[in-house]
Amino acid sequence: MPFVMAGDLNVHYIERGAGEPVILLHGNWATCGWWEPTLNLLPEGYRGIAPDMRGRGKTEGPDHDYSLAALAQDTLTFADALGLERFHLVGHSLGAGVAMQLALDHGDRVLSLAAVAPPWVDGMPAEANSPERQQMLKANFDLFAMALKALAPTAPDDAFWHRLVAEGHEQRIEAALGAINTLAQWAPGDALRAIPCPKLVIAGENDILVTQPVASRAAEALGAQFMVIPGVGHSPNIEAPAVFVELLTDLWRSGRR
């Protein structure tokens, strides 16, 4: 299990392949393990690198405000620690917000951007901002497991899935509360169109959290291509990895063209 010191973090990450670097950022209540199916299908010519974000997984280090800007800076510091000058970015859910913010702040570093089940780009609605629910998820493992499965309804109920659930539940409550706080405040809107690289938004047809209108609005703000994967929920990277990787590969190759 590789680790690298990046600022005040000892970052745990997994990687596969060699070639153009691809940084993959997981969502809230998740870890780098959510990218294992993607990494296992990565085509030749790409080096996939998936870190555990601050407060999550095996990454070690103090809390901070967990704003998207701070998490984006964590990611950039991680890239610098690995000597990555330019890289493709793929983010899922909260990680998509981090990826968009990083690309907005440092567009010269990003070769392409894929936002998967992206958060609200005009601010998270008040009804979704429930610190009490985050506390309940942390306090009750069975409730957490049920809620996570509802977000990825077609994910196989196998040993891999149960490991993801267990790893995700270990997340610090400070990270969970910080996530909903920053998503409530984050509203870049149409400013995202200034990101210069090729961009893609991917949504699941049956996502009950990031509905198609939410994802479509993100694509509109970014000026990005918008793709919906049929029959899956919030986590196409777990539920339909082969289709998902095919879409990513098309995006990466479009940058070369």
Backbone as numpy.savetxt, mean C-alpha at the origin, in Angstrom:
# Nx Ny Nz CAx CAy CAz Cx Cy Cz
15.88 -13.04 6.84 15.02 -11.85 6.84 15.91 -10.61 6.84
15.99 -9.89 5.73 16.87 -8.73 5.70 16.30 -7.55 6.47
17.20 -6.79 7.07 16.89 -5.53 7.73 17.88 -4.50 7.22
17.47 -3.21 7.26 18.40 -2.13 6.94 18.06 -0.94 7.83
19.08 -0.27 8.34 18.85 0.95 9.11 18.52 2.08 8.16
17.40 2.74 8.43 16.94 3.86 7.60 16.43 4.95 8.53
17.26 5.94 8.80 16.89 6.95 9.78 16.79 6.34 11.15
15.63 6.54 11.82 15.45 5.99 13.16 14.78 4.62 13.15
14.70 4.00 11.98 14.05 2.70 11.85 15.05 1.61 11.47
14.86 0.43 12.04 15.51 -0.77 11.54 14.43 -1.50 10.73
14.47 -1.29 9.41 13.37 -1.70 8.53 13.53 -3.16 8.11
12.49 -3.93 8.38 12.42 -5.30 7.88 11.77 -5.27 6.50
12.32 -6.04 5.56 11.74 -6.09 4.22 11.98 -7.45 3.60
11.20 -7.74 2.56 11.41 -8.94 1.76 11.64 -8.50 0.32
12.36 -9.32 -0.44 12.60 -8.94 -1.83 12.76 -10.18 -2.70
12.51 -9.99 -3.98 12.68 -11.03 -4.99 13.20 -10.38 -6.27
13.98 -11.13 -7.04 14.34 -10.71 -8.37 15.50 -9.74 -8.44
15.81 -9.33 -9.67 16.90 -8.40 -9.94 16.51 -7.54 -11.13
16.93 -6.30 -11.10 16.63 -5.39 -12.20 16.07 -4.08 -11.70
15.12 -3.51 -12.43 14.52 -2.23 -12.04 13.83 -2.38 -10.68
14.14 -1.50 -9.73 13.55 -1.65 -8.40 12.08 -1.25 -8.36
11.32 -2.03 -7.61 9.89 -1.77 -7.38 9.67 -1.81 -5.88
9.27 -0.70 -5.28 8.95 -0.65 -3.85 7.45 -0.84 -3.69
7.06 -1.80 -2.85 5.65 -2.14 -2.64 5.27 -1.83 -1.20
4.25 -1.00 -1.02 3.85 -0.51 0.30 2.49 -1.09 0.68
2.46 -1.78 1.80 1.23 -2.44 2.26 0.27 -1.44 2.90
-0.90 -1.94 3.27 -1.93 -1.11 3.86 -1.93 -1.12 5.38
-2.96 -0.49 5.95 -3.16 -0.48 7.40 -3.52 -1.88 7.87
-3.13 -2.23 9.09 -3.37 -3.56 9.65 -2.78 -4.66 8.75
-1.63 -4.38 8.15 -1.01 -5.34 7.23 0.50 -5.29 7.39
1.18 -6.14 6.63 2.64 -6.22 6.64 3.13 -6.46 5.22
4.44 -6.55 5.09 5.03 -6.83 3.79 4.58 -8.18 3.23
4.11 -9.07 4.09 3.66 -10.38 3.63 2.55 -10.32 2.59
1.78 -9.24 2.59 0.70 -9.10 1.61 1.22 -9.03 0.19
2.52 -8.81 0.04 3.11 -8.72 -1.30 3.76 -10.03 -1.75
3.73 -11.07 -0.93 4.39 -12.31 -1.33 3.83 -12.89 -2.63
2.50 -12.94 -2.84 2.01 -13.45 -4.13 2.50 -12.62 -5.31
2.57 -11.30 -5.15 3.09 -10.43 -6.20 4.55 -10.72 -6.48
5.34 -10.82 -5.42 6.77 -11.06 -5.58 7.03 -12.42 -6.23
6.21 -13.39 -5.90 6.40 -14.73 -6.47 6.10 -14.78 -7.97
5.33 -13.82 -8.46 4.97 -13.78 -9.88 5.71 -12.67 -10.64
6.64 -12.03 -9.99 7.34 -10.90 -10.60 8.08 -11.34 -11.86
7.90 -10.62 -12.98 8.61 -11.01 -14.21 10.09 -10.71 -14.12
10.85 -11.31 -15.01 12.28 -11.05 -15.05 12.53 -9.58 -15.36
13.62 -9.08 -14.79 14.01 -7.70 -15.04 13.56 -6.73 -13.98
12.91 -7.24 -12.91 12.43 -6.37 -11.84 12.86 -6.91 -10.48
13.20 -6.00 -9.60 13.56 -6.33 -8.22 12.47 -5.79 -7.31
11.64 -6.67 -6.80 10.56 -6.27 -5.92 11.02 -6.19 -4.48
10.71 -5.08 -3.81 11.16 -4.83 -2.44 9.97 -4.34 -1.63
9.61 -5.09 -0.59 8.43 -4.78 0.21 8.82 -4.60 1.67
8.80 -3.38 2.20 9.13 -3.16 3.61 7.91 -3.25 4.51
8.15 -3.55 5.78 7.16 -3.33 6.83 7.22 -1.86 7.22
6.10 -1.16 7.14 6.09 0.25 7.50 6.17 0.44 9.01
6.47 1.64 9.40 6.64 1.98 10.82 5.43 1.54 11.64
5.70 0.93 12.79 4.63 0.50 13.68 3.99 -0.82 13.29
4.55 -1.46 12.25 3.92 -2.66 11.70 4.97 -3.73 11.41
4.55 -4.98 11.45 5.45 -6.08 11.11 6.65 -6.14 12.03
7.79 -6.46 11.43 9.02 -6.64 12.21 9.91 -5.40 12.21
9.48 -4.34 11.56 10.26 -3.10 11.57 10.30 -2.53 12.99
11.48 -2.10 13.41 11.70 -1.62 14.77 11.99 -0.13 14.75
11.39 0.60 15.68 11.65 2.02 15.78 10.51 2.72 16.49
10.69 4.00 16.82 9.68 4.73 17.60 8.47 5.11 16.77
7.41 5.51 17.45 6.25 6.09 16.77 6.59 7.49 16.30
5.85 7.97 15.28 5.82 9.40 14.99 4.37 9.76 14.73
4.07 10.82 14.01 2.67 11.22 13.86 1.90 10.36 12.86
2.58 9.47 12.14 1.97 8.56 11.17 1.21 9.32 10.07
1.60 10.55 9.81 1.02 11.26 8.68 1.52 10.62 7.38
0.78 10.84 6.29 1.23 10.29 5.02 2.55 10.92 4.59
2.75 12.19 4.90 4.02 12.83 4.57 5.18 12.19 5.32
4.96 11.87 6.60 6.02 11.25 7.40 6.29 9.82 6.93
5.24 9.07 6.60 5.41 7.71 6.10 6.08 7.71 4.72
5.76 8.73 3.91 6.43 8.86 2.62 7.92 9.14 2.81
8.24 9.99 3.80 9.65 10.25 4.07 10.35 9.00 4.60
9.67 8.20 5.41 10.23 6.91 5.85 10.61 6.06 4.63
9.71 6.04 3.65 9.94 5.22 2.46 11.11 5.74 1.65
11.21 7.05 1.53 12.33 7.63 0.78 13.65 7.35 1.50
13.66 7.45 2.81 14.86 7.15 3.59 15.25 5.68 3.43
14.25 4.81 3.38 14.48 3.39 3.13 15.11 3.19 1.76
14.57 3.84 0.73 15.13 3.74 -0.62 16.57 4.22 -0.65
16.85 5.31 0.05 18.21 5.83 0.11 19.15 4.83 0.79
18.65 4.19 1.84 19.48 3.22 2.57 19.85 2.03 1.68
18.99 1.70 0.72 19.28 0.61 -0.20 19.99 1.10 -1.46
20.24 2.40 -1.54 20.94 2.94 -2.70 20.08 3.00 -3.95
18.77 3.16 -3.80 17.84 3.20 -4.93 17.61 4.66 -5.34
18.13 5.04 -6.48 17.97 6.42 -6.93 16.57 6.66 -7.49
16.11 5.74 -8.37 14.77 5.83 -8.94 14.11 4.46 -8.87
12.81 4.44 -8.74 12.11 3.17 -8.49 10.65 3.30 -8.90
10.04 2.16 -9.22 8.60 2.06 -9.38 7.97 2.00 -7.99
6.78 2.54 -7.86 6.07 2.52 -6.59 4.72 1.83 -6.77
4.41 0.91 -5.86 3.11 0.26 -5.82 2.62 0.36 -4.38
1.43 0.90 -4.19 0.88 1.01 -2.85 -0.53 0.46 -2.78
-0.84 -0.20 -1.68 -2.17 -0.79 -1.47 -2.85 -0.08 -0.31
-4.06 0.46 -0.53 -4.87 1.05 0.51 -4.10 2.21 1.18
-3.83 2.15 2.48 -3.02 3.20 3.11 -1.70 3.38 2.37
-1.09 2.27 1.96 0.17 2.34 1.23 0.05 3.08 -0.08
-1.15 3.06 -0.71 -1.36 3.82 -1.93 -1.32 5.32 -1.63
-1.87 5.71 -0.48 -1.78 7.11 -0.08 -0.34 7.53 0.16
0.43 6.67 0.82 1.85 6.95 1.05 2.58 7.08 -0.28
2.29 6.16 -1.21 2.95 6.19 -2.52 2.60 7.47 -3.28
1.32 7.86 -3.26 0.92 9.08 -3.96 1.59 10.30 -3.35
1.67 10.35 -2.02 2.31 11.50 -1.37 3.80 11.55 -1.69
4.47 10.40 -1.70 5.89 10.36 -2.04 6.11 10.83 -3.48
5.26 10.36 -4.40 5.40 10.76 -5.80 5.09 12.25 -5.98
4.20 12.78 -5.17 3.89 14.20 -5.23 5.06 15.04 -4.72
5.70 14.56 -3.67 6.82 15.30 -3.06 8.13 15.12 -3.82
8.32 13.95 -4.43 9.61 13.62 -5.05 9.38 12.91 -6.38
8.68 13.57 -7.28 8.33 12.97 -8.56 9.53 12.57 -9.39
10.67 13.20 -9.15 11.87 12.87 -9.92 12.44 11.51 -9.56
12.01 10.95 -8.45 12.53 9.66 -7.99 11.67 8.48 -8.46
10.46 8.75 -8.94 9.46 7.69 -9.16 9.32 7.39 -10.66
9.58 6.14 -11.03 9.47 5.72 -12.43 8.03 5.49 -12.86
7.22 4.95 -11.97 5.79 4.76 -12.23 5.10 4.63 -10.89
3.78 4.84 -10.91 2.98 4.79 -9.68 1.74 3.95 -9.92
1.55 2.92 -9.08 0.33 2.13 -9.09 -0.34 2.26 -7.73
-1.57 2.77 -7.73 -2.34 2.95 -6.50 -3.46 1.92 -6.49
-3.40 0.99 -5.55 -4.33 -0.14 -5.48 -5.31 0.11 -4.34
-6.62 0.13 -4.65 -7.63 0.45 -3.65 -7.23 1.70 -2.87
-7.03 2.82 -3.59 -6.46 4.02 -2.96 -7.44 4.70 -2.02
-6.92 5.43 -1.02 -7.81 6.15 -0.11 -8.43 7.38 -0.77
-9.30 8.01 -0.04 -10.02 9.20 -0.49 -9.02 10.34 -0.73
-9.01 10.90 -1.92 -8.04 11.96 -2.23 -8.58 13.34 -1.86
-9.85 13.42 -1.46 -10.44 14.68 -1.02 -10.77 14.66 0.47
-10.13 13.74 1.20 -10.38 13.62 2.63 -11.32 12.48 2.96
-10.96 11.67 3.95 -11.80 10.55 4.36 -13.08 11.07 5.00
-14.25 10.51 4.63 -15.50 10.98 5.22 -15.55 10.72 6.72
-16.30 11.56 7.41 -16.34 11.51 8.87 -16.82 10.16 9.39
-17.74 9.54 8.66 -18.29 8.26 9.16 -17.26 7.14 9.16
-16.18 7.29 8.39 -15.13 6.27 8.37 -14.07 6.51 9.43
-14.13 7.67 10.08 -13.11 8.04 11.07 -13.59 7.62 12.46
-13.30 6.36 12.83 -13.79 5.81 14.09 -12.64 5.25 14.92
-12.05 6.06 15.79 -11.01 5.53 16.67 -11.51 4.37 17.53
-12.79 4.43 17.90 -13.34 3.36 18.73 -13.28 2.01 18.01
-13.56 2.01 16.70 -13.51 0.75 15.95 -12.07 0.24 15.88
-11.10 1.13 15.71 -9.71 0.70 15.69 -9.33 0.05 17.02
-9.78 0.64 18.10 -9.52 0.06 19.43 -10.17 -1.31 19.57
-11.38 -1.44 19.05 -12.08 -2.73 19.13 -11.36 -3.80 18.32
-10.87 -3.43 17.15 -10.14 -4.40 16.32 -8.88 -4.88 17.02
-8.21 -3.98 17.71 -7.00 -4.36 18.43 -7.32 -5.23 19.65
-8.43 -4.95 20.28 -8.78 -5.65 21.52 -9.38 -7.03 21.27
-9.94 -7.26 20.08 -10.69 -8.48 19.82 -10.16 -9.14 18.54
-9.34 -10.16 18.69 -8.73 -10.79 17.52 -9.76 -11.40 16.59
-10.78 -12.04 17.13 -11.80 -12.67 16.28 -12.54 -11.63 15.45
-12.86 -10.50 16.06 -13.52 -9.43 15.32 -12.59 -8.91 14.21
-11.31 -8.76 14.54 -10.34 -8.31 13.55 -10.26 -9.28 12.37
-10.17 -10.57 12.68 -10.07 -11.57 11.62 -11.30 -11.56 10.72
-12.47 -11.39 11.31 -13.71 -11.35 10.53 -13.75 -10.10 9.65
-13.33 -8.97 10.20 -13.34 -7.73 9.44 -12.36 -7.78 8.27
-11.20 -8.37 8.50 -10.20 -8.45 7.44 -10.68 -9.37 6.32
-11.32 -10.48 6.68 -11.81 -11.40 5.66 -12.92 -10.76 4.81
-13.71 -9.89 5.43 -14.75 -9.21 4.67 -14.16 -8.30 3.59
-12.94 -7.83 3.83 -12.28 -6.97 2.85 -11.64 -7.76 1.72
-11.33 -9.01 1.96 -10.71 -9.87 0.94 -11.51 -11.15 0.83
-12.76 -11.07 0.38 -13.67 -12.22 0.48 -13.25 -13.43 -0.32
-12.49 -13.24 -1.40 -12.12 -14.40 -2.23 -10.71 -14.90 -1.93
-10.04 -14.33 -0.93 -8.72 -14.84 -0.56 -8.86 -16.25 0.01
-8.01 -17.19 -0.40 -8.08 -18.55 0.14 -7.94 -18.55 1.66
-8.79 -19.31 2.32 -8.75 -19.39 3.79 -7.74 -20.47 4.19
-6.47 -20.16 3.93 -5.42 -21.16 4.12 -4.40 -20.68 5.15
-3.32 -21.42 5.29 -2.31 -21.08 6.29 -1.68 -19.72 6.02
-1.48 -19.40 4.75 -0.91 -18.10 4.40 -1.83 -16.98 4.87
-3.12 -17.10 4.60 -4.06 -16.08 5.03 -4.07 -15.93 6.54
-4.07 -17.04 7.25 -4.10 -16.97 8.72 -2.82 -16.32 9.27
-1.71 -16.52 8.58 -0.47 -15.83 8.99 -0.59 -14.33 8.78
-1.17 -13.92 7.64 -1.34 -12.49 7.40 -2.22 -11.85 8.47
-3.28 -12.54 8.85 -4.17 -12.02 9.88 -3.43 -11.86 11.20
-2.69 -12.88 11.59 -1.95 -12.83 12.86 -0.90 -11.73 12.85
-0.16 -11.62 11.75 0.87 -10.57 11.66 0.24 -9.18 11.68
-0.87 -9.02 10.95 -1.51 -7.71 10.90 -2.03 -7.26 12.25
-2.55 -8.20 13.04 -3.11 -7.83 14.33 -2.06 -7.36 15.32
-0.79 -7.67 15.05 0.29 -7.23 15.93 0.60 -5.74 15.77
0.02 -5.11 14.78 0.27 -3.68 14.54 0.01 -2.87 15.81
0.85 -1.85 16.03 0.64 -0.96 17.18 -0.66 -0.18 17.01
-1.37 0.01 18.10 -2.60 0.79 18.04 -2.29 2.23 17.66
-1.10 2.73 18.01 -0.73 4.09 17.62 -0.68 4.24 16.11
-0.22 3.19 15.43 -0.17 3.22 13.97 -1.57 3.19 13.37
-2.45 2.40 13.95 -3.82 2.32 13.45 -4.55 3.65 13.63
-4.42 4.25 14.81 -5.08 5.52 15.06 -4.48 6.63 14.20
-3.16 6.57 14.02 -2.50 7.56 13.17 -2.97 7.47 11.74
-3.27 6.24 11.28 -3.70 6.05 9.89 -5.03 6.74 9.63
-6.01 6.53 10.48 -7.31 7.15 10.21 -7.24 8.66 10.42
-6.39 9.11 11.33 -6.24 10.54 11.54 -5.67 11.23 10.31
-4.61 10.63 9.74 -4.00 11.26 8.56 -4.90 11.17 7.34
-5.65 10.07 7.19 -6.54 9.96 6.04 -7.69 10.96 6.12
-8.10 11.33 7.33 -9.14 12.34 7.49 -8.64 13.72 7.08
-7.34 13.96 7.26 -6.78 15.28 6.99 -6.20 15.40 5.58
-5.89 14.28 4.95 -5.18 14.28 3.67 -6.16 14.54 2.53
-5.95 15.62 1.78 -6.88 15.97 0.70 -6.12 16.69 -0.42
-5.20 15.99 -1.11 -4.45 16.65 -2.17 -5.27 16.93 -3.42
-6.35 16.17 -3.62 -7.23 16.40 -4.74 -6.50 16.45 -6.08
-6.85 17.44 -6.88 -6.33 17.52 -8.24 -4.86 17.90 -8.30
-4.26 18.27 -7.19 -2.82 18.52 -7.17 -2.04 17.27 -7.55
-2.65 16.10 -7.39 -1.98 14.84 -7.73 -1.67 14.73 -9.22
-2.37 15.51 -10.03 -2.14 15.45 -11.47 -0.72 15.90 -11.83
-0.06 16.63 -10.92 1.30 17.12 -11.18 2.33 16.00 -11.15
1.97 14.82 -10.62 2.91 13.70 -10.61 3.22 13.32 -12.05
4.51 13.34 -12.45 4.83 13.25 -13.87 4.92 11.85 -14.47
5.04 10.82 -13.65 5.31 9.48 -14.18 4.04 8.80 -14.68
4.16 7.67 -15.40 2.98 6.86 -15.74 2.27 6.41 -14.47
0.93 6.44 -14.49 0.14 6.18 -13.29 -1.02 5.24 -13.59
-1.33 4.41 -12.62 -2.42 3.44 -12.76 -3.13 3.31 -11.43
-4.45 3.28 -11.47 -5.27 2.99 -10.30 -5.98 1.67 -10.54
-5.89 0.76 -9.56 -6.51 -0.55 -9.64 -7.53 -0.68 -8.51
-8.73 -1.13 -8.85 -9.78 -1.34 -7.86 -10.35 -2.73 -7.99
-10.90 -3.24 -6.88 -11.65 -4.49 -6.90 -13.12 -4.20 -7.11
-13.76 -4.99 -7.95 -15.17 -4.77 -8.27 -16.05 -4.76 -7.03
-15.74 -5.61 -6.05 -16.60 -5.78 -4.88 -15.98 -5.22 -3.60
-15.14 -4.20 -3.74 -14.50 -3.59 -2.58 -15.54 -2.83 -1.76
-15.71 -3.21 -0.49 -16.70 -2.54 0.36 -16.11 -1.36 1.12
-14.79 -1.19 1.07 -14.15 -0.07 1.76 -13.85 1.06 0.78
-13.02 0.77 -0.21 -12.74 1.74 -1.26 -13.62 1.39 -2.45
-14.78 2.00 -2.49 -15.74 1.69 -3.55 -15.22 2.22 -4.89
-15.84 1.76 -5.97 -15.38 2.18 -7.29 -15.44 3.69 -7.49
-16.46 4.41 -6.99 -16.42 5.88 -7.12 -15.22 6.51 -6.41
-14.84 5.97 -5.25 -13.67 6.51 -4.54 -12.41 6.28 -5.36
-12.25 5.07 -5.89 -11.06 4.76 -6.68 -11.06 5.53 -7.99
-12.23 5.67 -8.60 -12.33 6.42 -9.86 -11.97 7.88 -9.65
-12.37 8.44 -8.53 -12.01 9.83 -8.23 -10.50 9.98 -8.08
-9.84 9.00 -7.47 -8.38 9.03 -7.36 -7.74 9.01 -8.74
-8.26 8.15 -9.62 -7.72 8.09 -10.98 -7.91 9.40 -11.71
-9.08 10.01 -11.53 -9.34 11.30 -12.17 -8.36 12.36 -11.67
-8.16 12.41 -10.34 -7.25 13.41 -9.77 -5.82 13.20 -10.25
-5.42 11.95 -10.37 -4.06 11.64 -10.82 -3.88 11.83 -12.32
-4.99 11.76 -13.08 -4.86 11.67 -14.52 -4.32 10.31 -14.92
-4.81 9.27 -14.23 -4.26 7.92 -14.37 -5.24 7.01 -15.09
-4.71 5.94 -15.65 -5.54 4.86 -16.17 -6.25 4.20 -14.99
-7.49 3.76 -15.21 -8.29 3.15 -14.14 -8.73 1.76 -14.58
-8.36 0.75 -13.77 -8.71 -0.63 -14.08 -9.44 -1.25 -12.90
-10.53 -1.96 -13.19 -11.31 -2.67 -12.17 -11.14 -4.16 -12.40
-10.72 -4.89 -11.38 -10.58 -6.34 -11.47 -11.89 -6.99 -11.02
-12.54 -7.75 -11.89 -13.85 -8.31 -11.55 -13.77 -9.35 -10.42
-14.83 -9.39 -9.63 -15.03 -10.49 -8.69 -14.19 -10.49 -7.44
-13.43 -9.41 -7.19 -12.59 -9.38 -6.00 -12.94 -8.17 -5.14
-12.42 -8.19 -3.91 -12.70 -7.13 -2.97 -11.58 -6.10 -2.88
-11.20 -5.79 -1.66 -10.28 -4.70 -1.38 -8.83 -5.05 -1.68
-8.53 -6.31 -1.90 -7.13 -6.75 -1.97 -6.84 -7.58 -3.21
-6.83 -6.95 -4.40 -6.52 -7.70 -5.62 -5.15 -8.36 -5.60
-4.20 -7.79 -4.86 -2.86 -8.37 -4.77 -2.88 -9.74 -4.10
-3.90 -10.01 -3.27 -4.05 -11.31 -2.62 -5.09 -12.16 -3.36
-6.15 -11.53 -3.84 -7.29 -12.26 -4.38 -7.11 -12.66 -5.85
-6.38 -11.85 -6.61 -6.18 -12.15 -8.04 -4.77 -11.77 -8.45
-3.76 -12.43 -7.85 -2.37 -11.98 -8.06 -1.89 -12.04 -9.50
-2.32 -13.04 -10.27 -1.83 -13.16 -11.66 -2.33 -11.99 -12.51
-3.62 -11.68 -12.41 -4.17 -10.53 -13.14 -3.52 -9.25 -12.66
-3.34 -9.14 -11.36 -2.75 -7.96 -10.76 -1.33 -7.71 -11.29
-0.50 -8.73 -11.30 0.87 -8.57 -11.78 0.90 -8.25 -13.26
-0.02 -8.79 -14.04 -0.08 -8.47 -15.46 -0.34 -6.98 -15.67
-1.25 -6.41 -14.87 -1.53 -4.97 -14.97 -0.31 -4.15 -14.59
0.38 -4.56 -13.53 1.58 -3.85 -13.12 2.65 -3.90 -14.21
2.85 -5.06 -14.79 3.88 -5.22 -15.81 3.59 -4.32 -17.01
2.34 -4.22 -17.40 1.97 -3.32 -18.50 2.32 -1.87 -18.15
2.06 -1.48 -16.91 2.39 -0.12 -16.47 3.89 0.12 -16.54
4.67 -0.81 -16.00 6.12 -0.62 -15.98 6.69 -0.53 -17.38
6.17 -1.34 -18.28 6.67 -1.31 -19.66 6.22 -0.04 -20.39
5.10 0.51 -20.01 4.65 1.75 -20.65 5.61 2.89 -20.36
6.23 2.85 -19.19 7.23 3.87 -18.86 8.42 3.83 -19.79
8.79 2.64 -20.20 9.90 2.51 -21.14 9.53 3.06 -22.51
8.26 2.82 -22.89 7.83 3.31 -24.20 7.72 4.82 -24.22
